[in-house]
Amino acid sequence: MRLLGLHLPIAIPFLIALVVPFLFRIFRQIHTGWFVILVPLALFGHFLRFLPVDNAEPVQGSLAWIKALDIHFAARLDGLALLFALIITGMGILVVLYSIYYMDKETEALGNFYAYMMLFMGSMLGVVLSDNLIVLYTFWEITSVSSFLLIGYWHQRRKARYGAQKSMMITVFGGFAMLLGFIGLHAISGTFSISAMTATAGEMAGHPFFIPAMLLILLGAFTKSAQLPFHIWLPDAMEAPTPISAYLHSATMVKAGVFLVARLTPVFGARPEWAWIVMLVGLATLFWGSFSAVRQHDLKAMLAYSTVSQLGLIMAVLGAGAMALGPSAGAEGALMAVGAILAALFHLVNHSVFKGSLFMVVGILDHETGSRDLRRLSGLMGVMPVSFTIALVGALSMAGLPPLGGFLSKEMFFTGILDAARSTGWIWATLLPLAAWVASVFTFVYCMVLILRPFTGPYRPEVHDKRPREAPLGMLLAPAVLAVLAVGFFFFPNALVAGLVGPAVGAVLPGLVPAGEPFPVQIQAWHGLNTELFMTLGVIALGAVLYSQLPRWSAVYDWLPARISLNNFYDGSQVWGERLGRRVTRTYMTGYLAHYLSYIFLAVIGLVGGSLLLLNAFSLDASSNSPISIYELMLGLAVVAAAVAIIFSRSRLTSIISLSAVGLTVSLFYVVFRAPDLALTQLVVETISTGLFLLCFYFLPRMPKALPSVPVHAINALIAVGVGTTLTLIGLSAQGYQVFEPIASYFERSDELAGALNMVNALLVDFRGFDTMLESVVLFAAGIGVYALIKLRQAKAEGEGS
């Protein structure tokens, strides 16, 4: 039953992804989104049943996967996982509903669109529900692949292909670093189970791998959550359709890094390095994202940088919470940690709500006016009043103004940073709040730009490709629901905390928020005339001045040299990487098969022979050998003679016949060893191989008459002797070692174990099942490649013909 509660919800979106293309083809008259929306609706209702979740007795289940490596498909639903699962499925409902009116069923490839979306939804659920680090990493990379497909959905656009590739390169690079960190954690703890690591976190901190593993995992989290300097992929990912931007880049994918930091805070949080890195990177990202957002003319680019900024805010306050987790924190420090983590997760919910609504409104503007360029949009409030109202609510919540949920979480953010600053020296006690406050001022400025530029000022319908009008009700419904939630979170924040956010904080701080007890922090809209309120008033005052004087000071952005940017560095690294790769490849890819074989043989000599020599592993034990009969000796000499004949052969026909003689003689060995089935198999293989060789070699040019030079001969001879000697020594040494239990018993019991009367069949199908399966995968992949090349050639020919 528990497996159905956790594993099945992860599997359902993947299964639906297989069905969606057929639904699109069969029911062309019905928008595919109406079928797909049932999936997040059902999953959201399913996860609601677990409210309120008890962290002391979380729902969990496990499926065996690779027992030998301690890799199990273990799923666990605690407060943090439930919070993210509801965001993923809840936002999924609204985004699919919005997409039904945004994506045209007549012109768009909706089968691919919704299949990719289901793939992404299932992988995100896998990330947040996994209790095994390797399983989490697997789903993590599936999110990278599915987001690559979604960002590049309009693949005919160059910018879409560029954005998809950029996001893939950066996030997969971070994912690989994260995997190394996970392996380091396994080396420390001996397990991949997250809950087991959390229980033994105190014993892990002193291990020499602890800090390297921590840094590698943070690298993965920062790349996924677009933290400075890895944020550059997010603005370019805005080439995706707006429903994708609203889903991936406001509520789900970019939150995966935040989830990882929160999930592993019980493991790493007590170390000051973790807290400082997370908080400083978060503050730097917060400032740079908000500062960069102000200069944007494209509304989606502005929202992308604002997302970078808001993610930095959440990261910063998560780090501030971790700063209070030190061994000497005491009761006051514990309360500070709870408040800061609560602020992070409460703002995470608020951000999903207001940013989702803003992305949808920007999509409406683009859909109804044909532009999202601020230089072309103005005066739309009169013709699009509902869109303006939704944008007003979303932007003011993002700016941190009452009476909206963003105001509460912004105040809590200031509290968390101030608490963290008080526990440091005077320099940091000044810099940390100042950085948070300045970044909030720029946040206020771009929020004003977002509201006032497109909706106020003179109405200019003549600059648009089509006459602007209000969006249909169906397209407005989803952002309107989010706007209502943004207001509701202000008036009823503690209801949200008690049922959802509070248990999530308890999962991040399992020792500080005991299960079953009242949550120790209450959110209040009015908390007196304190520092946080004065900081907010200062943000409004200075932000209003900066917005009104924006044309006068915006020249400051021109001071930044255009050539010195992270984007240019990324583009340059791609170009130089390609050039370097091409040059290096040309040095060894000569087009001669002899050279490629030499590389392989030299690697065998270096790695295998070197290991044998350095480890002093050679051993010769002939005590268990059977006596060699005269027949075996004669066959052995025949094999050697045929092999030597290949070397001195001057024609391909002679070489083929000699090679065939080697194989046929080996088959006679099987006859001598009383294995007629193997002998027959070998005979069939040799016969077919010889025929294919003769057929292929018939079309090859004649062998060159000129012989290679003496030095080339000498080098080839040395390589041949070296690899032959190495393999002979390995073969002889293998008799003297028995590292593992012999597998002969499996062969003897093949009938009992595999139900196979033929042992060879049992070997191929059962005992080497994975090997055979992967060989089939390789052949399948090669077949797809051949098919793609044929189609590409046909498309090119048709293009030239037209």
PDB file of N, CA, C and O in Angstrom, residues 124-178:
ATOM      1  N   MET A 124      10.628  15.433 -11.273  1.00  0.00           N
ATOM      2  CA  MET A 124      10.663  16.327 -10.107  1.00  0.00           C
ATOM      3  C   MET A 124      10.090  15.644  -8.874  1.00  0.00           C
ATOM      4  O   MET A 124      10.613  15.787  -7.759  1.00  0.00           O
ATOM      5  N   LEU A 125       8.996  14.892  -9.067  1.00  0.00           N
ATOM      6  CA  LEU A 125       8.452  14.140  -7.930  1.00  0.00           C
ATOM      7  C   LEU A 125       9.467  13.114  -7.442  1.00  0.00           C
ATOM      8  O   LEU A 125       9.599  12.871  -6.236  1.00  0.00           O
ATOM      9  N   GLY A 126      10.200  12.514  -8.377  1.00  0.00           N
ATOM     10  CA  GLY A 126      11.240  11.565  -7.986  1.00  0.00           C
ATOM     11  C   GLY A 126      12.335  12.220  -7.163  1.00  0.00           C
ATOM     12  O   GLY A 126      12.827  11.650  -6.184  1.00  0.00           O
ATOM     13  N   VAL A 127      12.706  13.439  -7.550  1.00  0.00           N
ATOM     14  CA  VAL A 127      13.761  14.153  -6.802  1.00  0.00           C
ATOM     15  C   VAL A 127      13.322  14.406  -5.366  1.00  0.00           C
ATOM     16  O   VAL A 127      14.075  14.155  -4.415  1.00  0.00           O
ATOM     17  N   VAL A 128      12.115  14.925  -5.178  1.00  0.00           N
ATOM     18  CA  VAL A 128      11.721  15.348  -3.825  1.00  0.00           C
ATOM     19  C   VAL A 128      11.292  14.175  -2.943  1.00  0.00           C
ATOM     20  O   VAL A 128      11.300  14.298  -1.718  1.00  0.00           O
ATOM     21  N   LEU A 129      10.912  13.046  -3.550  1.00  0.00           N
ATOM     22  CA  LEU A 129      10.458  11.910  -2.741  1.00  0.00           C
ATOM     23  C   LEU A 129      11.543  10.872  -2.497  1.00  0.00           C
ATOM     24  O   LEU A 129      11.358   9.975  -1.686  1.00  0.00           O
ATOM     25  N   SER A 130      12.672  10.974  -3.186  1.00  0.00           N
ATOM     26  CA  SER A 130      13.714   9.950  -3.052  1.00  0.00           C
ATOM     27  C   SER A 130      14.397  10.038  -1.693  1.00  0.00           C
ATOM     28  O   SER A 130      14.693  11.124  -1.194  1.00  0.00           O
ATOM     29  N   ASP A 131      14.669   8.883  -1.136  1.00  0.00           N
ATOM     30  CA  ASP A 131      15.440   8.811   0.105  1.00  0.00           C
ATOM     31  C   ASP A 131      16.789   8.152  -0.142  1.00  0.00           C
ATOM     32  O   ASP A 131      17.498   7.831   0.803  1.00  0.00           O
ATOM     33  N   ASN A 132      17.120   7.939  -1.403  1.00  0.00           N
ATOM     34  CA  ASN A 132      18.414   7.359  -1.759  1.00  0.00           C
ATOM     35  C   ASN A 132      19.116   8.342  -2.690  1.00  0.00           C
ATOM     36  O   ASN A 132      18.529   8.796  -3.680  1.00  0.00           O
ATOM     37  N   LEU A 133      20.354   8.679  -2.390  1.00  0.00           N
ATOM     38  CA  LEU A 133      21.042   9.733  -3.134  1.00  0.00           C
ATOM     39  C   LEU A 133      21.231   9.382  -4.608  1.00  0.00           C
ATOM     40  O   LEU A 133      21.155  10.260  -5.470  1.00  0.00           O
ATOM     41  N   ILE A 134      21.488   8.126  -4.922  1.00  0.00           N
ATOM     42  CA  ILE A 134      21.693   7.750  -6.321  1.00  0.00           C
ATOM     43  C   ILE A 134      20.373   7.826  -7.091  1.00  0.00           C
ATOM     44  O   ILE A 134      20.333   8.260  -8.245  1.00  0.00           O
ATOM     45  N   VAL A 135      19.291   7.431  -6.446  1.00  0.00           N
ATOM     46  CA  VAL A 135      17.978   7.563  -7.082  1.00  0.00           C
ATOM     47  C   VAL A 135      17.649   9.037  -7.287  1.00  0.00           C
ATOM     48  O   VAL A 135      17.145   9.451  -8.341  1.00  0.00           O
ATOM     49  N   LEU A 136      17.950   9.847  -6.271  1.00  0.00           N
ATOM     50  CA  LEU A 136      17.735  11.293  -6.400  1.00  0.00           C
ATOM     51  C   LEU A 136      18.538  11.846  -7.571  1.00  0.00           C
ATOM     52  O   LEU A 136      18.024  12.637  -8.376  1.00  0.00           O
ATOM     53  N   TYR A 137      19.801  11.416  -7.668  1.00  0.00           N
ATOM     54  CA  TYR A 137      20.642  11.907  -8.777  1.00  0.00           C
ATOM     55  C   TYR A 137      20.074  11.471 -10.126  1.00  0.00           C
ATOM     56  O   TYR A 137      20.096  12.244 -11.093  1.00  0.00           O
ATOM     57  N   THR A 138      19.553  10.258 -10.200  1.00  0.00           N
ATOM     58  CA  THR A 138      18.979   9.775 -11.465  1.00  0.00           C
ATOM     59  C   THR A 138      17.819  10.660 -11.902  1.00  0.00           C
ATOM     60  O   THR A 138      17.754  11.104 -13.062  1.00  0.00           O
ATOM     61  N   PHE A 139      16.915  10.936 -10.982  1.00  0.00           N
ATOM     62  CA  PHE A 139      15.786  11.808 -11.325  1.00  0.00           C
ATOM     63  C   PHE A 139      16.257  13.236 -11.593  1.00  0.00           C
ATOM     64  O   PHE A 139      15.681  13.951 -12.414  1.00  0.00           O
ATOM     65  N   TRP A 140      17.278  13.648 -10.873  1.00  0.00           N
ATOM     66  CA  TRP A 140      17.851  15.000 -11.068  1.00  0.00           C
ATOM     67  C   TRP A 140      18.283  15.177 -12.525  1.00  0.00           C
ATOM     68  O   TRP A 140      18.000  16.205 -13.154  1.00  0.00           O
ATOM     69  N   GLU A 141      18.969  14.186 -13.058  1.00  0.00           N
ATOM     70  CA  GLU A 141      19.435  14.290 -14.436  1.00  0.00           C
ATOM     71  C   GLU A 141      18.288  14.147 -15.428  1.00  0.00           C
ATOM     72  O   GLU A 141      18.354  14.707 -16.540  1.00  0.00           O
ATOM     73  N   ILE A 142      17.252  13.412 -15.051  1.00  0.00           N
ATOM     74  CA  ILE A 142      16.087  13.355 -15.957  1.00  0.00           C
ATOM     75  C   ILE A 142      15.420  14.729 -16.048  1.00  0.00           C
ATOM     76  O   ILE A 142      14.921  15.115 -17.108  1.00  0.00           O
ATOM     77  N   THR A 143      15.444  15.482 -14.942  1.00  0.00           N
ATOM     78  CA  THR A 143      14.916  16.856 -15.028  1.00  0.00           C
ATOM     79  C   THR A 143      15.747  17.681 -15.994  1.00  0.00           C
ATOM     80  O   THR A 143      15.219  18.528 -16.726  1.00  0.00           O
ATOM     81  N   SER A 144      17.072  17.449 -16.012  1.00  0.00           N
ATOM     82  CA  SER A 144      17.928  18.197 -16.954  1.00  0.00           C
ATOM     83  C   SER A 144      17.577  17.851 -18.394  1.00  0.00           C
ATOM     84  O   SER A 144      17.489  18.738 -19.251  1.00  0.00           O
ATOM     85  N   VAL A 145      17.377  16.566 -18.660  1.00  0.00           N
ATOM     86  CA  VAL A 145      17.057  16.140 -20.029  1.00  0.00           C
ATOM     87  C   VAL A 145      15.679  16.651 -20.446  1.00  0.00           C
ATOM     88  O   VAL A 145      15.502  17.202 -21.545  1.00  0.00           O
ATOM     89  N   SER A 146      14.692  16.485 -19.564  1.00  0.00           N
ATOM     90  CA  SER A 146      13.336  16.920 -19.925  1.00  0.00           C
ATOM     91  C   SER A 146      13.257  18.434 -20.052  1.00  0.00           C
ATOM     92  O   SER A 146      12.546  18.952 -20.925  1.00  0.00           O
ATOM     93  N   SER A 147      13.974  19.175 -19.204  1.00  0.00           N
ATOM     94  CA  SER A 147      13.965  20.638 -19.347  1.00  0.00           C
ATOM     95  C   SER A 147      14.678  21.050 -20.630  1.00  0.00           C
ATOM     96  O   SER A 147      14.292  22.032 -21.276  1.00  0.00           O
ATOM     97  N   PHE A 148      15.712  20.303 -21.026  1.00  0.00           N
ATOM     98  CA  PHE A 148      16.371  20.561 -22.314  1.00  0.00           C
ATOM     99  C   PHE A 148      15.364  20.432 -23.459  1.00  0.00           C
ATOM    100  O   PHE A 148      15.308  21.277 -24.363  1.00  0.00           O
ATOM    101  N   LEU A 149      14.535  19.400 -23.405  1.00  0.00           N
ATOM    102  CA  LEU A 149      13.537  19.200 -24.450  1.00  0.00           C
ATOM    103  C   LEU A 149      12.473  20.295 -24.411  1.00  0.00           C
ATOM    104  O   LEU A 149      12.005  20.757 -25.459  1.00  0.00           O
ATOM    105  N   LEU A 150      12.095  20.720 -23.214  1.00  0.00           N
ATOM    106  CA  LEU A 150      11.059  21.745 -23.102  1.00  0.00           C
ATOM    107  C   LEU A 150      11.574  23.117 -23.521  1.00  0.00           C
ATOM    108  O   LEU A 150      10.877  23.871 -24.214  1.00  0.00           O
ATOM    109  N   ILE A 151      12.777  23.462 -23.094  1.00  0.00           N
ATOM    110  CA  ILE A 151      13.330  24.771 -23.480  1.00  0.00           C
ATOM    111  C   ILE A 151      13.540  24.833 -24.996  1.00  0.00           C
ATOM    112  O   ILE A 151      13.310  25.858 -25.622  1.00  0.00           O
ATOM    113  N   GLY A 152      13.969  23.718 -25.568  1.00  0.00           N
ATOM    114  CA  GLY A 152      14.181  23.684 -27.010  1.00  0.00           C
ATOM    115  C   GLY A 152      12.957  23.226 -27.788  1.00  0.00           C
ATOM    116  O   GLY A 152      13.098  22.740 -28.916  1.00  0.00           O
ATOM    117  N   TYR A 153      11.778  23.372 -27.175  1.00  0.00           N
ATOM    118  CA  TYR A 153      10.548  22.893 -27.833  1.00  0.00           C
ATOM    119  C   TYR A 153      10.371  23.545 -29.204  1.00  0.00           C
ATOM    120  O   TYR A 153      10.059  22.874 -30.179  1.00  0.00           O
ATOM    121  N   TRP A 154      10.587  24.864 -29.280  1.00  0.00           N
ATOM    122  CA  TRP A 154      10.532  25.524 -30.593  1.00  0.00           C
ATOM    123  C   TRP A 154      11.929  25.452 -31.204  1.00  0.00           C
ATOM    124  O   TRP A 154      12.645  26.455 -31.302  1.00  0.00           O
ATOM    125  N   HIS A 155      12.326  24.237 -31.553  1.00  0.00           N
ATOM    126  CA  HIS A 155      13.720  23.998 -31.951  1.00  0.00           C
ATOM    127  C   HIS A 155      14.080  24.635 -33.274  1.00  0.00           C
ATOM    128  O   HIS A 155      15.247  24.703 -33.637  1.00  0.00           O
ATOM    129  N   GLN A 156      13.106  25.107 -34.024  1.00  0.00           N
ATOM    130  CA  GLN A 156      13.434  25.796 -35.267  1.00  0.00           C
ATOM    131  C   GLN A 156      14.035  27.174 -34.990  1.00  0.00           C
ATOM    132  O   GLN A 156      14.585  27.799 -35.898  1.00  0.00           O
ATOM    133  N   ARG A 157      13.928  27.643 -33.753  1.00  0.00           N
ATOM    134  CA  ARG A 157      14.511  28.939 -33.383  1.00  0.00           C
ATOM    135  C   ARG A 157      15.933  28.726 -32.857  1.00  0.00           C
ATOM    136  O   ARG A 157      16.150  27.914 -31.967  1.00  0.00           O
ATOM    137  N   ARG A 158      16.851  29.501 -33.383  1.00  0.00           N
ATOM    138  CA  ARG A 158      18.246  29.353 -32.975  1.00  0.00           C
ATOM    139  C   ARG A 158      18.423  29.647 -31.490  1.00  0.00           C
ATOM    140  O   ARG A 158      19.159  28.965 -30.794  1.00  0.00           O
ATOM    141  N   LYS A 159      17.741  30.687 -30.992  1.00  0.00           N
ATOM    142  CA  LYS A 159      17.875  31.042 -29.581  1.00  0.00           C
ATOM    143  C   LYS A 159      17.349  29.928 -28.669  1.00  0.00           C
ATOM    144  O   LYS A 159      17.869  29.728 -27.567  1.00  0.00           O
ATOM    145  N   ALA A 160      16.300  29.229 -29.117  1.00  0.00           N
ATOM    146  CA  ALA A 160      15.773  28.125 -28.306  1.00  0.00           C
ATOM    147  C   ALA A 160      16.797  26.996 -28.215  1.00  0.00           C
ATOM    148  O   ALA A 160      17.007  26.414 -27.138  1.00  0.00           O
ATOM    149  N   ARG A 161      17.436  26.693 -29.334  1.00  0.00           N
ATOM    150  CA  ARG A 161      18.462  25.633 -29.313  1.00  0.00           C
ATOM    151  C   ARG A 161      19.636  26.058 -28.439  1.00  0.00           C
ATOM    152  O   ARG A 161      20.180  25.263 -27.661  1.00  0.00           O
ATOM    153  N   TYR A 162      20.019  27.321 -28.545  1.00  0.00           N
ATOM    154  CA  TYR A 162      21.139  27.826 -27.741  1.00  0.00           C
ATOM    155  C   TYR A 162      20.802  27.772 -26.246  1.00  0.00           C
ATOM    156  O   TYR A 162      21.612  27.315 -25.428  1.00  0.00           O
ATOM    157  N   GLY A 163      19.592  28.222 -25.896  1.00  0.00           N
ATOM    158  CA  GLY A 163      19.184  28.214 -24.489  1.00  0.00           C
ATOM    159  C   GLY A 163      19.110  26.805 -23.926  1.00  0.00           C
ATOM    160  O   GLY A 163      19.516  26.560 -22.782  1.00  0.00           O
ATOM    161  N   ALA A 164      18.576  25.877 -24.732  1.00  0.00           N
ATOM    162  CA  ALA A 164      18.460  24.492 -24.261  1.00  0.00           C
ATOM    163  C   ALA A 164      19.841  23.880 -24.038  1.00  0.00           C
ATOM    164  O   ALA A 164      20.091  23.210 -23.023  1.00  0.00           O
ATOM    165  N   GLN A 165      20.740  24.139 -24.984  1.00  0.00           N
ATOM    166  CA  GLN A 165      22.093  23.581 -24.839  1.00  0.00           C
ATOM    167  C   GLN A 165      22.820  24.181 -23.635  1.00  0.00           C
ATOM    168  O   GLN A 165      23.490  23.479 -22.879  1.00  0.00           O
ATOM    169  N   LYS A 166      22.625  25.479 -23.452  1.00  0.00           N
ATOM    170  CA  LYS A 166      23.309  26.152 -22.341  1.00  0.00           C
ATOM    171  C   LYS A 166      22.829  25.627 -20.991  1.00  0.00           C
ATOM    172  O   LYS A 166      23.630  25.349 -20.081  1.00  0.00           O
ATOM    173  N   SER A 167      21.529  25.490 -20.853  1.00  0.00           N
ATOM    174  CA  SER A 167      20.999  24.975 -19.583  1.00  0.00           C
ATOM    175  C   SER A 167      21.479  23.549 -19.350  1.00  0.00           C
ATOM    176  O   SER A 167      21.815  23.163 -18.220  1.00  0.00           O
ATOM    177  N   MET A 168      21.531  22.768 -20.432  1.00  0.00           N
ATOM    178  CA  MET A 168      21.970  21.374 -20.305  1.00  0.00           C
ATOM    179  C   MET A 168      23.439  21.312 -19.877  1.00  0.00           C
ATOM    180  O   MET A 168      23.805  20.554 -18.962  1.00  0.00           O
ATOM    181  N   MET A 169      24.276  22.104 -20.528  1.00  0.00           N
ATOM    182  CA  MET A 169      25.711  22.056 -20.234  1.00  0.00           C
ATOM    183  C   MET A 169      25.985  22.420 -18.774  1.00  0.00           C
ATOM    184  O   MET A 169      26.744  21.745 -18.071  1.00  0.00           O
ATOM    185  N   ILE A 170      25.351  23.495 -18.313  1.00  0.00           N
ATOM    186  CA  ILE A 170      25.656  23.987 -16.963  1.00  0.00           C
ATOM    187  C   ILE A 170      25.056  23.085 -15.894  1.00  0.00           C
ATOM    188  O   ILE A 170      25.721  22.736 -14.903  1.00  0.00           O
ATOM    189  N   THR A 171      23.812  22.683 -16.067  1.00  0.00           N
ATOM    190  CA  THR A 171      23.172  21.878 -15.023  1.00  0.00           C
ATOM    191  C   THR A 171      23.734  20.454 -14.972  1.00  0.00           C
ATOM    192  O   THR A 171      23.849  19.873 -13.889  1.00  0.00           O
ATOM    193  N   VAL A 172      24.096  19.904 -16.125  1.00  0.00           N
ATOM    194  CA  VAL A 172      24.676  18.557 -16.110  1.00  0.00           C
ATOM    195  C   VAL A 172      26.088  18.592 -15.515  1.00  0.00           C
ATOM    196  O   VAL A 172      26.483  17.670 -14.785  1.00  0.00           O
ATOM    197  N   PHE A 173      26.820  19.676 -15.796  1.00  0.00           N
ATOM    198  CA  PHE A 173      28.126  19.833 -15.153  1.00  0.00           C
ATOM    199  C   PHE A 173      27.973  19.852 -13.630  1.00  0.00           C
ATOM    200  O   PHE A 173      28.696  19.163 -12.899  1.00  0.00           O
ATOM    201  N   GLY A 174      27.011  20.621 -13.157  1.00  0.00           N
ATOM    202  CA  GLY A 174      26.764  20.652 -11.715  1.00  0.00           C
ATOM    203  C   GLY A 174      26.275  19.314 -11.188  1.00  0.00           C
ATOM    204  O   GLY A 174      26.637  18.898 -10.084  1.00  0.00           O
ATOM    205  N   GLY A 175      25.450  18.635 -11.992  1.00  0.00           N
ATOM    206  CA  GLY A 175      24.950  17.329 -11.564  1.00  0.00           C
ATOM    207  C   GLY A 175      26.066  16.310 -11.409  1.00  0.00           C
ATOM    208  O   GLY A 175      26.044  15.487 -10.487  1.00  0.00           O
ATOM    209  N   PHE A 176      27.048  16.375 -12.303  1.00  0.00           N
ATOM    210  CA  PHE A 176      28.172  15.437 -12.190  1.00  0.00           C
ATOM    211  C   PHE A 176      28.984  15.722 -10.924  1.00  0.00           C
ATOM    212  O   PHE A 176      29.398  14.789 -10.220  1.00  0.00           O
ATOM    213  N   ALA A 177      29.183  17.008 -10.645  1.00  0.00           N
ATOM    214  CA  ALA A 177      29.891  17.355  -9.400  1.00  0.00           C
ATOM    215  C   ALA A 177      29.108  16.849  -8.193  1.00  0.00           C
ATOM    216  O   ALA A 177      29.680  16.318  -7.226  1.00  0.00           O
ATOM    217  N   MET A 178      27.787  17.011  -8.270  1.00  0.00           N
ATOM    218  CA  MET A 178      26.947  16.541  -7.163  1.00  0.00           C
ATOM    219  C   MET A 178      27.063  15.031  -6.973  1.00  0.00           C
ATOM    220  O   MET A 178      27.100  14.528  -5.840  1.00  0.00           O
TER     221      MET A 178
END
